Short mmCIF file of C-alpha atoms in Angstrom, two decimals:
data_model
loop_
_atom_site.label_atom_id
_atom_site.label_comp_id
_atom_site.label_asym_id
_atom_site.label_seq_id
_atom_site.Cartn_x
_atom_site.Cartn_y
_atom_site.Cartn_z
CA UNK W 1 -15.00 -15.96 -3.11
CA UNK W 2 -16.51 -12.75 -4.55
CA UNK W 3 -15.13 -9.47 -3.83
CA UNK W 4 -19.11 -8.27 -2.42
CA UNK W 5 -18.80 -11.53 0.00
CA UNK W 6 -15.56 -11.04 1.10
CA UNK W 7 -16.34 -7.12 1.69
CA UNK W 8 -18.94 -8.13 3.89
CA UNK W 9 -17.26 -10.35 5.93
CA UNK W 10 -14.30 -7.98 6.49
CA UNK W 11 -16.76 -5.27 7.36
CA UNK W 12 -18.31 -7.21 9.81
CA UNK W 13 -15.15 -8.01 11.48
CA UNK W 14 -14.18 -4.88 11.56
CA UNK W 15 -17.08 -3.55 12.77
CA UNK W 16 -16.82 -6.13 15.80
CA UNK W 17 -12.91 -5.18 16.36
CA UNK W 18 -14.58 -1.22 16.68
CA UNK W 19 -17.23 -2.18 19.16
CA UNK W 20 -15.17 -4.65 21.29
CA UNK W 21 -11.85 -1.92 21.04
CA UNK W 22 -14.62 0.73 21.91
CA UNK W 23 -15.66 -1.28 24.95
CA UNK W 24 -11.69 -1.31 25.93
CA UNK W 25 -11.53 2.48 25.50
CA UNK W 26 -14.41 3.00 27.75
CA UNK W 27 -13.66 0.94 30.33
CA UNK W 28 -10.10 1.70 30.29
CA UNK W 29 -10.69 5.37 30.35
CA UNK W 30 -14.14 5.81 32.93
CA UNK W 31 -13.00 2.29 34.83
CA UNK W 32 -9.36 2.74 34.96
CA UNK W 33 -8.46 -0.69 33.47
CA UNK W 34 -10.89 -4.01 35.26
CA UNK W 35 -9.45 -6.84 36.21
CA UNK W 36 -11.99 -10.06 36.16
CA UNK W 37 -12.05 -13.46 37.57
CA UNK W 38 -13.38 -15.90 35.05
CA UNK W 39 -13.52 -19.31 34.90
CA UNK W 40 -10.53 -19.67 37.41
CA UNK W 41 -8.70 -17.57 35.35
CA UNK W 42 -7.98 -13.76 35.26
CA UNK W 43 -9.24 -11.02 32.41
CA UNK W 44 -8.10 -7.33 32.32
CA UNK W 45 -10.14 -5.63 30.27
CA UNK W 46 -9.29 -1.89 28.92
CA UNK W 47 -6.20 -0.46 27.40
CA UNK W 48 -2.70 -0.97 28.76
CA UNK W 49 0.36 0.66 27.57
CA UNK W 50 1.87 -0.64 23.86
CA UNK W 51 5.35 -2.94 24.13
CA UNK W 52 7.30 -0.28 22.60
CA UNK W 53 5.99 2.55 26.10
CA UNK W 54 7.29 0.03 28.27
CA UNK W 55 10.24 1.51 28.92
CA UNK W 56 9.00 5.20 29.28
CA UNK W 57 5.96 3.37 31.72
CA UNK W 58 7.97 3.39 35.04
CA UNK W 59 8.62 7.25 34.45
CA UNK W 60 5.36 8.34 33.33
CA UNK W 61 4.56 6.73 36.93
CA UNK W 62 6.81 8.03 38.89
CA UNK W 63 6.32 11.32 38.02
CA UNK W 64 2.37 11.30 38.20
CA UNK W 65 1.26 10.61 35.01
CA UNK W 66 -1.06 8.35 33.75
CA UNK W 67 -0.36 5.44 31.90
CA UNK W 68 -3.36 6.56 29.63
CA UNK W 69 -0.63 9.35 27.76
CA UNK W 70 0.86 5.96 26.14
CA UNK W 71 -1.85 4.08 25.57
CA UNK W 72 -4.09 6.59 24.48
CA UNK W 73 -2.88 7.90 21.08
CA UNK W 74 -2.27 4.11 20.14
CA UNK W 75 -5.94 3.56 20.05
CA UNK W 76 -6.49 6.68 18.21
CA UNK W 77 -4.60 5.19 15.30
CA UNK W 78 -6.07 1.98 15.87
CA UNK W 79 -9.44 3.78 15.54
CA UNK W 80 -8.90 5.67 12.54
CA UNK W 81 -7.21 2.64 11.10
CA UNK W 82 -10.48 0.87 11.47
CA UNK W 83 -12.88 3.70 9.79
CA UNK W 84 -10.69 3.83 6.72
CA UNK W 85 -10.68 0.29 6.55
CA UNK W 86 -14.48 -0.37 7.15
CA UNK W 87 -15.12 3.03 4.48
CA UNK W 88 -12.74 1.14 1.95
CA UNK W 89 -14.42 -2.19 2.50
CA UNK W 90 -17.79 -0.84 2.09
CA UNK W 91 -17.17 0.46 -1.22
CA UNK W 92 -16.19 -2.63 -2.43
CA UNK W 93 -18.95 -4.40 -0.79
CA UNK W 94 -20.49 -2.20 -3.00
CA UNK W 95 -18.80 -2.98 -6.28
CA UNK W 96 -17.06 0.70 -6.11
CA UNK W 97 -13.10 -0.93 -7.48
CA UNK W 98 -11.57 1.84 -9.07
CA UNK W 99 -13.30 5.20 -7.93
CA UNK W 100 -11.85 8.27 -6.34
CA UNK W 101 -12.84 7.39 -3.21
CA UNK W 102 -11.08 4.10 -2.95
CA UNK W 103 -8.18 5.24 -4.15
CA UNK W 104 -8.24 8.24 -1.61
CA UNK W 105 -8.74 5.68 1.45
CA UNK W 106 -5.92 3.32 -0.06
CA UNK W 107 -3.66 6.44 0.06
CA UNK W 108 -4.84 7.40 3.25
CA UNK W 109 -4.03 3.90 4.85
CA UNK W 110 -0.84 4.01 3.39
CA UNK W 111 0.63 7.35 5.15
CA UNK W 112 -1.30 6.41 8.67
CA UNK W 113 0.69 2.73 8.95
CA UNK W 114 4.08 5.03 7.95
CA UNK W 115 3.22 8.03 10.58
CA UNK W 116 1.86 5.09 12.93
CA UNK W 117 5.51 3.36 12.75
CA UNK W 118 7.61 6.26 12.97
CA UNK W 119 5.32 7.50 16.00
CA UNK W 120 6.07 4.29 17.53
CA UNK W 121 9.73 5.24 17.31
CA UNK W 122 9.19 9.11 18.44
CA UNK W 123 6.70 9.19 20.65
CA UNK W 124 8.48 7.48 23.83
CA UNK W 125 11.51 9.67 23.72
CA UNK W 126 9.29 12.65 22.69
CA UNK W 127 7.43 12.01 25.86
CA UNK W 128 10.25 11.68 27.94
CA UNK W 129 11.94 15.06 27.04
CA UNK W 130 8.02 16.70 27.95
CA UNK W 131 8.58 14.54 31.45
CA UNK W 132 11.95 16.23 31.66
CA UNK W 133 11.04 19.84 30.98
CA UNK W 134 7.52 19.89 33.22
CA UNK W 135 9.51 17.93 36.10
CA UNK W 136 13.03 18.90 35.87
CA UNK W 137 14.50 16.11 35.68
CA UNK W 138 17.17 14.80 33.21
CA UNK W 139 16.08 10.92 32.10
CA UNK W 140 17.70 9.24 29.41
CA UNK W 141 15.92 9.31 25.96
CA UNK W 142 16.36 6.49 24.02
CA UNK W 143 14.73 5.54 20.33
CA UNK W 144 14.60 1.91 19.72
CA UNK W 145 13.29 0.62 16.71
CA UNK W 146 11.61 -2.94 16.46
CA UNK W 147 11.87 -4.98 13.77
CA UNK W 148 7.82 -4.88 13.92
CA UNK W 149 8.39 -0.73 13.57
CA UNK W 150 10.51 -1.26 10.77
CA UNK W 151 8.17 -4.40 9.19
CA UNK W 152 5.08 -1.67 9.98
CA UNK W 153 6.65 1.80 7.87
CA UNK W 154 7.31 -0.83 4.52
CA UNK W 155 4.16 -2.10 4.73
CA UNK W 156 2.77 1.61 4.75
CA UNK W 157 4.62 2.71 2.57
CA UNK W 158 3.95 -0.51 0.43
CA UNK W 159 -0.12 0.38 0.53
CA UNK W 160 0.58 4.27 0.08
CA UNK W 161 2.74 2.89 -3.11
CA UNK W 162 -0.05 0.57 -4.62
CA UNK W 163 -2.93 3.50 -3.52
CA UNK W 164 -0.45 5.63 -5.94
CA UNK W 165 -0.81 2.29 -8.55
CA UNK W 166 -4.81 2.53 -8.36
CA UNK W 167 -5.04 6.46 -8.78
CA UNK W 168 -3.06 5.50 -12.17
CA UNK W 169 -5.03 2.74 -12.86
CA UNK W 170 -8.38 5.02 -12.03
CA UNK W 171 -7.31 7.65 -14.34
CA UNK W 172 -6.46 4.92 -17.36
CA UNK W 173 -10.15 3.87 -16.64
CA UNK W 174 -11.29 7.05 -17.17
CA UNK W 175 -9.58 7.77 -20.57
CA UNK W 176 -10.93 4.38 -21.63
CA UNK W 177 -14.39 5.58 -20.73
CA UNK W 178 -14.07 8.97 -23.09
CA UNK W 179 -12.76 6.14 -26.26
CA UNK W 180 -16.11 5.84 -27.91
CA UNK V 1 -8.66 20.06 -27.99
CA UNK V 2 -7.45 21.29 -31.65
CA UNK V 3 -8.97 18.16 -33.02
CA UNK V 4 -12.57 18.94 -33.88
CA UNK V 5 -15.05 16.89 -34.10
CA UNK V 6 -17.94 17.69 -36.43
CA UNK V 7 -20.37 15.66 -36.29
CA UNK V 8 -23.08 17.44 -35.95
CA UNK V 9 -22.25 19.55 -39.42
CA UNK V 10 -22.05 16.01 -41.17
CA UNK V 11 -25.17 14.58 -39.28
CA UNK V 12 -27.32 18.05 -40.42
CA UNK V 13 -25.86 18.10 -44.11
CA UNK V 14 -27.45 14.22 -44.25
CA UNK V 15 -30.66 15.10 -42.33
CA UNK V 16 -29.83 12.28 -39.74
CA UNK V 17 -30.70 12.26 -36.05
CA UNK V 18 -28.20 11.22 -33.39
CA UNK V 19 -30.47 8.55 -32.14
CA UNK V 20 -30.66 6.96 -35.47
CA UNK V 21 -27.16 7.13 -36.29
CA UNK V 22 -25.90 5.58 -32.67
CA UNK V 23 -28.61 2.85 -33.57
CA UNK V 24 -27.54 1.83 -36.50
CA UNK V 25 -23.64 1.67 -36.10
CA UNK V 26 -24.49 -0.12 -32.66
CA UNK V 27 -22.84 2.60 -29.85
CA UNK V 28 -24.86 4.19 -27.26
CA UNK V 29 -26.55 7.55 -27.88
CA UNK V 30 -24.82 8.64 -24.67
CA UNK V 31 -21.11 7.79 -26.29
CA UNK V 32 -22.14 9.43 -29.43
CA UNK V 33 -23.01 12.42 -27.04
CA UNK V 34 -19.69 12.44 -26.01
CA UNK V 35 -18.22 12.38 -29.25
CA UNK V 36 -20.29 15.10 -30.27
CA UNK V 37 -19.57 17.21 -27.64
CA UNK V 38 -15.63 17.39 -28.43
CA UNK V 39 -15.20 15.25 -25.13
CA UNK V 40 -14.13 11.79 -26.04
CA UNK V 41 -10.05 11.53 -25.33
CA UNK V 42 -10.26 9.16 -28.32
CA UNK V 43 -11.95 7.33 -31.36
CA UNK V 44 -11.54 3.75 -32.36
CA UNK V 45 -11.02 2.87 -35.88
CA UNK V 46 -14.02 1.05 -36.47
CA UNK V 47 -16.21 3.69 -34.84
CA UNK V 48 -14.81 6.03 -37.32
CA UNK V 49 -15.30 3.55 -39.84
CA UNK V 50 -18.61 2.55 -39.17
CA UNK V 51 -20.20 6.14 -38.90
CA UNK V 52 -17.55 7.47 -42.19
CA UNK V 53 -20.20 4.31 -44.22
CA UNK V 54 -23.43 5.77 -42.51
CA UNK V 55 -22.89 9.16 -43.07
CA UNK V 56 -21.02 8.18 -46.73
CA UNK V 57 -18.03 10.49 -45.71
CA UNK V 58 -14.25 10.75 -45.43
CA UNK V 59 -12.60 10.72 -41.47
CA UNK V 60 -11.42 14.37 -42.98
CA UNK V 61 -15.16 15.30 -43.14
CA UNK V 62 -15.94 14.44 -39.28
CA UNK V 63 -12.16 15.47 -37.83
CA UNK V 64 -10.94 18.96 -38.32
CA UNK V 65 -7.58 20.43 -36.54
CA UNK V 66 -7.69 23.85 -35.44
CA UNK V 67 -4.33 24.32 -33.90
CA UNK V 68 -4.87 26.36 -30.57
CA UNK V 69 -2.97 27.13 -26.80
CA UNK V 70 -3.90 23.73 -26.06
CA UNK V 71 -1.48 22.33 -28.86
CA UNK V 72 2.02 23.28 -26.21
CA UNK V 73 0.04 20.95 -23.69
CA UNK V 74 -0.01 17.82 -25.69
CA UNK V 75 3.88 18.78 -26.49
CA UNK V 76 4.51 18.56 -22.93
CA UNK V 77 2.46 14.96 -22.58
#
């Protein structure tokens, strides 16, 4: 399949994963989570907490937070995931390979799946030792790393590594423009 | 660069426009632009070949060194 095609498709998807995640976000944040019976069967619609919060969850609650402080900065990553994505797709949809751009969003991509996994890791204990210093209180911290976590910071740094490939490959397209 | 490129002297000494020249050894008139300007990064042999029997010159006639500051930053390359 062409690359143009394929850009289009992907864009489109994405585009749909922004406005359905956007939905989420609203609902979850205005609505405080919905819970819908459909079809004999039950939807909740917004944002709940990531697997990796699930732990932290029962102490966010008990000590009056809400569940939104885990969930929250997840879509946030999500989000900007998506834009760089879409931006890097749209280039190509527009033929735009090897320009600075691309290679800028590749890189780009690259660090946010790396920070993304290692806030995965950080952010529950993190949270807990805020818990612990606005409440007084002295809970456990643990860090736990999933093999996902671990799958997620190679595959970021993978991307960062082949953004660092295309900004080599971008500048070898450039001398060969300036051999006459 | 130290490697000069000139062109232009060779071009006026046989009363040749750029256009004409670019046409006849079949490269753009925007690439021969470039090479007149001192800002191609390199020249292929048959360019050099092909505008050395136009002009009825030697390579030395069209590529002059002037050694310069910008000599230590090759070095380091």
């Amino acid at each position: 399949m062409p690359i143009v095609r394929l850009s289009q498709i992907i864009c489109g998807l994405l585009l749909l994963a922004l406005l359905f995640q956007l939905c989420c976000l609203a609902i979850g944040v205005l609505l405080q989570n919905q819970q819908l019976a459909l079809g004999g069967g039950d939807m909740q619609i917004g944002i709940y907490p990531p697997d990796y919060g699930l732990q932290v969850l029962p102490l966010l609650q008990q000590s009056g937070y809400s569940e939104l402080w885990l969930s929250l900065p997840e879509q946030c990553f999500f989000l900007l995931l998506n834009f760089w994505l879409f931006r890097l797709f749209w280039l190509y949809r527009q033929m735009q390979i090897f320009t600075r751009q691309n290679v800028q969003y590749f890189q780009l991509i690259g660090i946010l799946l790396t920070v993304w996994a290692l806030w995965q890791v950080l952010y529950p204990p993190l949270l807990v030792a805020v818990v612990n210093w606005l409440q007084h209180t002295d809970q456990t911290r643990y860090i736990t790393v999933h093999d996902y976590q671990l799958l997620l910071f190679i595959v970021g740094l993978i991307v960062w590594a082949m953004g660092r490939v295309m900004a080599y490959g971008l500048q070898l397209q450039q001398e060969q423009d300036l051999v006459i | 660069m130290p490697i000069v490129v000139e062109l232009d002297v060779m071009l006026a000494r046989r009363k040749m426009k750029a256009n004409d020249l670019a046409q006849a050894i079949g490269i753009t008139p925007q690439n021969l632009s470039v090479l007149k300007a001192g800002h191609a990064k390199a020249i292929r042999f048959s360019t050099l070949q092909k505008i050395c029997r136009h002009l009825d010159c030697q390579p030395g006639d069209l590529l002059v060194y002037r050694p310069g500051p910008e000599d230590d930053l090759v070095e380091q390359e």
